[in-house]
Amino acid sequence: MAASSNSSLSGSSVSSDPEDYQPPIWKSYLYQLQQEAPRPKRITCPQEVESRPRHYGREFHGLISREQADELLGGAEGAYLIRESQRQPGTYTLALRFGGQTLNYRLFYDGKHFVGEKRFESVHDLVTDGLITLYVETKAAEYIAKMTTNPIYQHLGYTSLLRDKLNPGLSRQRSEPRRVTFRPSDKISTSPLGRRSALKDGSEKHCSYHKVHNFKVHTFRGPHWCEYCANFMWGLIAQGVRCSDCGLNVHKQCAKLVPSDCQPDLRRIKKVFSCDLTTLVKAHNTLRPMVLDMCISEIEHRGLTSEGLYRVSGFTEHIEDVRLAFDRDGEKTDISANAYPDINTITGALKLYLRDLPIPVITYDVYSKFILAAKMTDPDSRLEAIHDGLLQLPPAHYETLRYLVSHLKRVTMFEKDNLMNAENLGIVFGPTLMQPPDQDTLASLSCMRLQKLIVQLLIEHEDILF
């Protein structure tokens, strides 16, 4: 049945020109099965049951046995009723006829009805979805198991064509930071030339801003097909998942196979602050977050000699105004001296942006590596461990950190005026750029000295670490 009912992809047309793209022919077999699924038939109780919970209707039959429920259902496919359990009074069971037998499910209610993960507004919807799922997954078990083996996502590449059409600039390449080796026999010189002489160049590797999809369970209104395998997404609710950043719709099982090639849609990115760093730069097709570029440009234009730069706080309400402006206006935000005369407002906004990232610039995955590096006593080994940690950062995080540290290095060049050296900046930016994965307050406090040291070393050795 599967072979004869399943539409092929031979009618699809894909050209190298995105303008000529034609959508694939969706596979109809699972849709046809859903249409064939048994319809729910409510078996009502002829008399009012005093113990009936308020959230159940006439399908509730009170305290009856499995055998009595089976008899009431009468063998009709899709027939259902609710009974109170004799074995556990106060608990409720959904009795449902399917496949020539009565299936019994423990039924729960917490404002919505459920027997598993899905939650429904009504028992009728729950049963409808259950019958569809049972029918489709029983009739097409073998087909479903193999439906990911020939995905349109890879064979047709239509997703890539659309993505390139929307964002041709994403094909840009950049080189990863060169891997360096700190020779134990060499001392780290205080001069850039001396320090560079202690390095051996490593091979450069290609790097691109890959981003995993941000899939979330989604209820599709009307028929929907999986954009990975081209098969119908069956069920009444929560039929599949949708990427909240780019809108890709796929089955739950297909989501595990989709490549990390999410291209966020700006229409889905609601704000700039508190947005995942990689998501934001891919959505705007930039190397770094606009907040970082714009704030640093403004600070270097008029604030490098300001005493206590980054240490002195701006007014909270003014910083909040900048945050709201970036969320509302994006790269059109005005942060000039005319709008915000106090440079501490801009530094405060930049620190707030970095602090509010859902994944810190120095990510949770590599946090422990940097902390271990900070505990090393040998200067060369410590710098090499820090460099290895930098190489493990996601590209967008690496580029953001590189650009920020380069800026902070320039800040220290005006220490005579701003009184901010690498150690002072480390105190300010340590907890901002690095946060322990467990968010434990005591752990954060105990690591503050090490966090400060890491940022201090990044600034002092910026020219060889990046």
mmCIF file of C-alpha atoms in Angstrom, residues 66-333:
data_model
loop_
_atom_site.group_PDB
_atom_site.id
_atom_site.type_symbol
_atom_site.label_atom_id
_atom_site.label_comp_id
_atom_site.label_asym_id
_atom_site.label_seq_id
_atom_site.Cartn_x
_atom_site.Cartn_y
_atom_site.Cartn_z
ATOM 1 C CA ARG A 66 -13.166 -3.217 32.594
ATOM 2 C CA GLU A 67 -15.562 -5.951 31.545
ATOM 3 C CA GLN A 68 -18.570 -3.628 31.894
ATOM 4 C CA ALA A 69 -16.759 -0.931 29.898
ATOM 5 C CA ASP A 70 -15.909 -3.454 27.194
ATOM 6 C CA GLU A 71 -19.555 -4.479 26.966
ATOM 7 C CA LEU A 72 -20.775 -0.869 26.768
ATOM 8 C CA LEU A 73 -18.356 -0.063 23.943
ATOM 9 C CA GLY A 74 -19.965 -2.845 21.906
ATOM 10 C CA GLY A 75 -16.950 -3.555 19.719
ATOM 11 C CA ALA A 76 -17.346 -0.395 17.606
ATOM 12 C CA GLU A 77 -14.025 1.008 16.348
ATOM 13 C CA GLY A 78 -13.415 4.445 17.835
ATOM 14 C CA ALA A 79 -15.981 4.033 20.617
ATOM 15 C CA TYR A 80 -14.862 5.464 23.973
ATOM 16 C CA LEU A 81 -16.000 6.172 27.500
ATOM 17 C CA ILE A 82 -14.508 7.254 30.816
ATOM 18 C CA ARG A 83 -14.799 5.240 34.004
ATOM 19 C CA GLU A 84 -13.575 5.505 37.553
ATOM 20 C CA SER A 85 -11.023 2.825 38.360
ATOM 21 C CA GLN A 86 -12.189 0.047 40.693
ATOM 22 C CA ARG A 87 -8.611 -0.788 41.611
ATOM 23 C CA GLN A 88 -7.735 2.829 42.431
ATOM 24 C CA PRO A 89 -10.887 4.839 43.280
ATOM 25 C CA GLY A 90 -10.445 8.542 42.559
ATOM 26 C CA THR A 91 -8.441 7.871 39.391
ATOM 27 C CA TYR A 92 -9.971 7.762 35.938
ATOM 28 C CA THR A 93 -9.504 5.568 32.875
ATOM 29 C CA LEU A 94 -10.222 6.195 29.206
ATOM 30 C CA ALA A 95 -11.538 3.013 27.584
ATOM 31 C CA LEU A 96 -11.124 3.073 23.788
ATOM 32 C CA ARG A 97 -11.871 0.515 21.085
ATOM 33 C CA PHE A 98 -9.180 0.128 18.468
ATOM 34 C CA GLY A 99 -7.918 -2.779 16.427
ATOM 35 C CA GLY A 100 -10.631 -5.139 17.666
ATOM 36 C CA GLN A 101 -9.743 -4.680 21.347
ATOM 37 C CA THR A 102 -10.401 -2.313 24.221
ATOM 38 C CA LEU A 103 -7.431 -0.158 25.201
ATOM 39 C CA ASN A 104 -7.347 1.386 28.682
ATOM 40 C CA TYR A 105 -5.393 4.567 29.438
ATOM 41 C CA ARG A 106 -4.929 6.387 32.734
ATOM 42 C CA LEU A 107 -6.563 9.781 32.177
ATOM 43 C CA PHE A 108 -5.328 12.990 33.789
ATOM 44 C CA TYR A 109 -6.556 16.583 34.024
ATOM 45 C CA ASP A 110 -4.616 19.704 35.032
ATOM 46 C CA GLY A 111 -6.758 22.244 33.206
ATOM 47 C CA LYS A 112 -6.305 20.169 30.059
ATOM 48 C CA HIS A 113 -6.847 16.470 29.373
ATOM 49 C CA PHE A 114 -3.898 14.152 28.744
ATOM 50 C CA VAL A 115 -2.685 10.564 28.818
ATOM 51 C CA GLY A 116 0.857 11.352 27.624
ATOM 52 C CA GLU A 117 2.821 14.457 26.590
ATOM 53 C CA LYS A 118 0.089 16.093 24.513
ATOM 54 C CA ARG A 119 -2.569 18.134 26.308
ATOM 55 C CA PHE A 120 -6.069 18.725 24.918
ATOM 56 C CA GLU A 121 -8.929 21.112 25.540
ATOM 57 C CA SER A 122 -11.478 18.293 25.344
ATOM 58 C CA VAL A 123 -11.602 14.517 25.725
ATOM 59 C CA HIS A 124 -13.066 14.331 22.219
ATOM 60 C CA ASP A 125 -9.948 15.999 20.756
ATOM 61 C CA LEU A 126 -7.726 13.674 22.773
ATOM 62 C CA VAL A 127 -9.510 10.614 21.411
ATOM 63 C CA THR A 128 -9.490 11.979 17.835
ATOM 64 C CA ASP A 129 -5.735 12.516 17.978
ATOM 65 C CA GLY A 130 -5.203 9.148 19.639
ATOM 66 C CA LEU A 131 -7.125 7.276 16.958
ATOM 67 C CA ILE A 132 -5.199 9.035 14.175
ATOM 68 C CA THR A 133 -1.868 8.249 15.829
ATOM 69 C CA LEU A 134 -2.776 4.620 16.532
ATOM 70 C CA TYR A 135 -4.081 4.057 13.017
ATOM 71 C CA VAL A 136 -1.215 5.754 11.162
ATOM 72 C CA GLU A 137 1.559 4.265 13.294
ATOM 73 C CA THR A 138 0.011 0.792 13.144
ATOM 74 C CA LYS A 139 -0.649 0.753 9.415
ATOM 75 C CA ALA A 140 2.591 2.446 8.396
ATOM 76 C CA ALA A 141 5.082 1.378 11.055
ATOM 77 C CA GLU A 142 7.643 0.126 8.549
ATOM 78 C CA TYR A 143 7.137 3.118 6.265
ATOM 79 C CA ILE A 144 7.598 5.599 9.142
ATOM 80 C CA ALA A 145 10.779 3.830 10.242
ATOM 81 C CA LYS A 146 12.281 4.365 6.768
ATOM 82 C CA MET A 147 10.839 7.753 5.818
ATOM 83 C CA THR A 148 13.991 9.660 6.807
ATOM 84 C CA THR A 149 16.257 7.594 4.559
ATOM 85 C CA ASN A 150 15.566 9.611 1.392
ATOM 86 C CA PRO A 151 15.040 13.199 2.538
ATOM 87 C CA ILE A 152 14.183 15.972 0.110
ATOM 88 C CA TYR A 153 16.239 18.281 2.321
ATOM 89 C CA GLN A 154 19.474 16.744 1.039
ATOM 90 C CA HIS A 155 18.490 15.509 -2.433
ATOM 91 C CA LEU A 156 16.729 18.614 -3.664
ATOM 92 C CA GLY A 157 18.524 21.235 -1.636
ATOM 93 C CA TYR A 158 15.556 23.573 -1.973
ATOM 94 C CA THR A 159 16.107 24.936 1.522
ATOM 95 C CA SER A 160 19.616 26.049 0.603
ATOM 96 C CA LEU A 161 18.381 27.660 -2.601
ATOM 97 C CA LEU A 162 15.829 29.716 -0.736
ATOM 98 C CA ARG A 163 18.343 30.619 1.932
ATOM 99 C CA ASP A 164 20.909 31.785 -0.635
ATOM 100 C CA LYS A 165 18.251 33.798 -2.405
ATOM 101 C CA LEU A 166 17.301 35.587 0.811
ATOM 102 C CA ASN A 167 20.846 36.042 2.158
ATOM 103 C CA PRO A 168 23.505 35.747 -0.539
ATOM 104 C CA GLY A 169 26.037 37.402 1.756
ATOM 105 C CA LEU A 170 26.105 34.393 4.053
ATOM 106 C CA SER A 171 28.425 32.597 1.685
ATOM 107 C CA ARG A 172 31.320 34.762 2.919
ATOM 108 C CA GLN A 173 34.224 32.907 4.401
ATOM 109 C CA ARG A 174 36.693 33.769 7.069
ATOM 110 C CA SER A 175 39.664 31.994 8.486
ATOM 111 C CA GLU A 176 39.750 30.583 11.965
ATOM 112 C CA PRO A 177 42.385 31.948 14.346
ATOM 113 C CA ARG A 178 45.751 30.381 13.741
ATOM 114 C CA ARG A 179 46.772 27.759 16.255
ATOM 115 C CA VAL A 180 49.900 28.791 18.133
ATOM 116 C CA THR A 181 52.324 27.007 20.416
ATOM 117 C CA PHE A 182 54.009 28.640 23.385
ATOM 118 C CA ARG A 183 57.524 27.223 23.640
ATOM 119 C CA PRO A 184 58.445 26.337 27.216
ATOM 120 C CA SER A 185 62.020 27.445 26.596
ATOM 121 C CA ASP A 186 60.967 30.957 25.639
ATOM 122 C CA LYS A 187 59.917 33.698 27.997
ATOM 123 C CA ILE A 188 56.940 35.826 27.139
ATOM 124 C CA SER A 189 58.379 39.159 26.173
ATOM 125 C CA THR A 190 56.626 42.385 26.966
ATOM 126 C CA SER A 191 57.008 43.583 23.389
ATOM 127 C CA PRO A 192 54.666 42.391 20.606
ATOM 128 C CA LEU A 193 57.652 41.491 18.435
ATOM 129 C CA GLY A 194 59.246 39.451 21.203
ATOM 130 C CA ARG A 195 56.045 37.650 21.982
ATOM 131 C CA ARG A 196 55.335 36.771 18.362
ATOM 132 C CA SER A 197 58.785 35.239 18.091
ATOM 133 C CA ALA A 198 57.729 32.640 20.681
ATOM 134 C CA LEU A 199 55.029 31.277 18.386
ATOM 135 C CA LYS A 200 54.779 28.637 15.722
ATOM 136 C CA ASP A 201 52.129 29.153 13.109
ATOM 137 C CA GLY A 202 49.510 26.450 12.729
ATOM 138 C CA SER A 203 47.355 25.672 9.758
ATOM 139 C CA GLU A 204 44.376 27.874 9.079
ATOM 140 C CA LYS A 205 41.010 26.195 8.878
ATOM 141 C CA HIS A 206 37.871 27.271 7.130
ATOM 142 C CA CYS A 207 35.138 28.480 9.447
ATOM 143 C CA SER A 208 31.498 29.350 8.929
ATOM 144 C CA TYR A 209 28.774 30.450 11.295
ATOM 145 C CA HIS A 210 26.859 27.194 11.663
ATOM 146 C CA LYS A 211 23.761 27.379 13.833
ATOM 147 C CA VAL A 212 21.553 24.587 15.127
ATOM 148 C CA HIS A 213 17.812 24.930 14.656
ATOM 149 C CA ASN A 214 15.778 26.049 17.641
ATOM 150 C CA PHE A 215 13.004 23.456 17.342
ATOM 151 C CA LYS A 216 9.894 23.665 19.511
ATOM 152 C CA VAL A 217 6.790 21.473 19.492
ATOM 153 C CA HIS A 218 4.165 23.109 17.295
ATOM 154 C CA THR A 219 0.488 22.615 16.479
ATOM 155 C CA PHE A 220 -0.178 23.116 12.768
ATOM 156 C CA ARG A 221 -3.585 24.320 11.644
ATOM 157 C CA GLY A 222 -4.564 22.470 8.495
ATOM 158 C CA PRO A 223 -2.484 19.869 6.623
ATOM 159 C CA HIS A 224 1.283 20.301 6.878
ATOM 160 C CA TRP A 225 4.155 18.319 5.391
ATOM 161 C CA CYS A 226 7.632 17.788 6.800
ATOM 162 C CA GLU A 227 10.238 19.935 5.044
ATOM 163 C CA TYR A 228 12.914 17.311 5.653
ATOM 164 C CA CYS A 229 11.319 14.060 4.439
ATOM 165 C CA ALA A 230 8.294 15.494 2.532
ATOM 166 C CA ASN A 231 5.861 13.269 4.448
ATOM 167 C CA PHE A 232 2.613 14.402 6.037
ATOM 168 C CA MET A 233 2.713 15.411 9.716
ATOM 169 C CA TRP A 234 -0.158 13.446 11.213
ATOM 170 C CA GLY A 235 -2.237 14.117 14.289
ATOM 171 C CA LEU A 236 -4.617 16.758 15.622
ATOM 172 C CA ILE A 237 -2.151 18.800 17.688
ATOM 173 C CA ALA A 238 1.632 18.898 18.272
ATOM 174 C CA GLN A 239 2.160 17.098 14.960
ATOM 175 C CA GLY A 240 5.790 18.165 14.682
ATOM 176 C CA VAL A 241 8.289 20.871 15.542
ATOM 177 C CA ARG A 242 9.020 24.294 14.113
ATOM 178 C CA CYS A 243 12.281 26.219 14.303
ATOM 179 C CA SER A 244 11.378 29.422 16.112
ATOM 180 C CA ASP A 245 14.283 31.223 14.411
ATOM 181 C CA CYS A 246 13.837 30.283 10.730
ATOM 182 C CA GLY A 247 10.388 28.619 10.594
ATOM 183 C CA LEU A 248 11.490 25.182 9.320
ATOM 184 C CA ASN A 249 8.728 22.584 9.933
ATOM 185 C CA VAL A 250 9.682 18.935 10.442
ATOM 186 C CA HIS A 251 8.687 15.737 12.246
ATOM 187 C CA LYS A 252 10.167 15.259 15.721
ATOM 188 C CA GLN A 253 12.185 12.286 14.480
ATOM 189 C CA CYS A 254 13.396 14.235 11.436
ATOM 190 C CA ALA A 255 14.542 17.142 13.637
ATOM 191 C CA LYS A 256 17.397 14.958 14.894
ATOM 192 C CA LEU A 257 18.740 14.627 11.341
ATOM 193 C CA VAL A 258 18.431 18.208 10.095
ATOM 194 C CA PRO A 259 21.876 19.807 9.555
ATOM 195 C CA SER A 260 22.996 22.739 11.701
ATOM 196 C CA ASP A 261 22.230 25.237 8.952
ATOM 197 C CA CYS A 262 19.554 27.453 10.468
ATOM 198 C CA GLN A 263 19.262 30.824 8.776
ATOM 199 C CA PRO A 264 17.205 32.995 11.169
ATOM 200 C CA ASP A 265 14.437 35.082 9.673
ATOM 201 C CA LEU A 266 14.517 38.708 10.855
ATOM 202 C CA ARG A 267 10.732 38.662 11.061
ATOM 203 C CA ARG A 268 11.006 36.069 13.820
ATOM 204 C CA ILE A 269 13.728 37.832 15.815
ATOM 205 C CA LYS A 270 11.737 40.028 18.173
ATOM 206 C CA LYS A 271 14.600 41.744 19.991
ATOM 207 C CA VAL A 272 18.330 42.410 20.011
ATOM 208 C CA PHE A 273 19.109 42.165 23.720
ATOM 209 C CA SER A 274 18.815 38.694 25.299
ATOM 210 C CA CYS A 275 18.927 37.105 21.832
ATOM 211 C CA ASP A 276 21.313 34.220 21.205
ATOM 212 C CA LEU A 277 24.521 35.652 19.760
ATOM 213 C CA THR A 278 24.817 33.317 16.762
ATOM 214 C CA THR A 279 21.112 33.723 15.993
ATOM 215 C CA LEU A 280 21.419 37.502 15.936
ATOM 216 C CA VAL A 281 24.506 37.729 13.705
ATOM 217 C CA LYS A 282 23.109 35.196 11.238
ATOM 218 C CA ALA A 283 19.765 36.996 11.096
ATOM 219 C CA HIS A 284 21.498 40.318 10.363
ATOM 220 C CA ASN A 285 24.199 38.742 8.192
ATOM 221 C CA THR A 286 27.029 40.306 10.199
ATOM 222 C CA LEU A 287 30.244 39.032 11.758
ATOM 223 C CA ARG A 288 29.447 40.514 15.172
ATOM 224 C CA PRO A 289 26.392 41.874 17.015
ATOM 225 C CA MET A 290 25.481 45.399 15.941
ATOM 226 C CA VAL A 291 25.377 46.467 19.605
ATOM 227 C CA LEU A 292 29.042 45.604 19.993
ATOM 228 C CA ASP A 293 30.146 47.407 16.831
ATOM 229 C CA MET A 294 28.054 50.526 17.415
ATOM 230 C CA CYS A 295 28.851 50.925 21.116
ATOM 231 C CA ILE A 296 32.590 50.357 20.673
ATOM 232 C CA SER A 297 32.686 52.802 17.761
ATOM 233 C CA GLU A 298 30.962 55.458 19.875
ATOM 234 C CA ILE A 299 33.164 54.808 22.929
ATOM 235 C CA GLU A 300 36.368 55.016 20.924
ATOM 236 C CA HIS A 301 35.127 58.175 19.242
ATOM 237 C CA ARG A 302 34.533 60.151 22.427
ATOM 238 C CA GLY A 303 35.239 58.146 25.553
ATOM 239 C CA LEU A 304 38.711 56.584 25.669
ATOM 240 C CA THR A 305 40.049 59.259 28.018
ATOM 241 C CA SER A 306 37.022 59.235 30.317
ATOM 242 C CA GLU A 307 38.107 58.492 33.877
ATOM 243 C CA GLY A 308 36.833 55.130 35.157
ATOM 244 C CA LEU A 309 35.658 54.002 31.714
ATOM 245 C CA TYR A 310 33.537 50.827 32.127
ATOM 246 C CA ARG A 311 34.028 50.979 35.909
ATOM 247 C CA VAL A 312 31.761 53.993 36.440
ATOM 248 C CA SER A 313 28.088 53.120 35.991
ATOM 249 C CA GLY A 314 25.656 55.148 33.942
ATOM 250 C CA PHE A 315 22.095 55.951 34.995
ATOM 251 C CA THR A 316 20.006 52.798 34.939
ATOM 252 C CA GLU A 317 17.025 54.454 33.243
ATOM 253 C CA HIS A 318 19.239 55.832 30.452
ATOM 254 C CA ILE A 319 20.840 52.416 29.896
ATOM 255 C CA GLU A 320 17.369 50.892 29.743
ATOM 256 C CA ASP A 321 16.427 53.501 27.126
ATOM 257 C CA VAL A 322 19.357 52.364 24.974
ATOM 258 C CA ARG A 323 18.311 48.731 25.342
ATOM 259 C CA LEU A 324 14.747 49.512 24.275
ATOM 260 C CA ALA A 325 16.034 51.603 21.370
ATOM 261 C CA PHE A 326 18.191 48.742 20.045
ATOM 262 C CA ASP A 327 15.289 46.283 20.394
ATOM 263 C CA ARG A 328 13.012 48.692 18.541
ATOM 264 C CA ASP A 329 15.278 50.323 15.931
ATOM 265 C CA GLY A 330 18.215 47.921 15.551
ATOM 266 C CA GLU A 331 21.127 49.386 13.592
ATOM 267 C CA LYS A 332 19.243 52.681 13.176
ATOM 268 C CA THR A 333 19.526 53.363 16.913
#
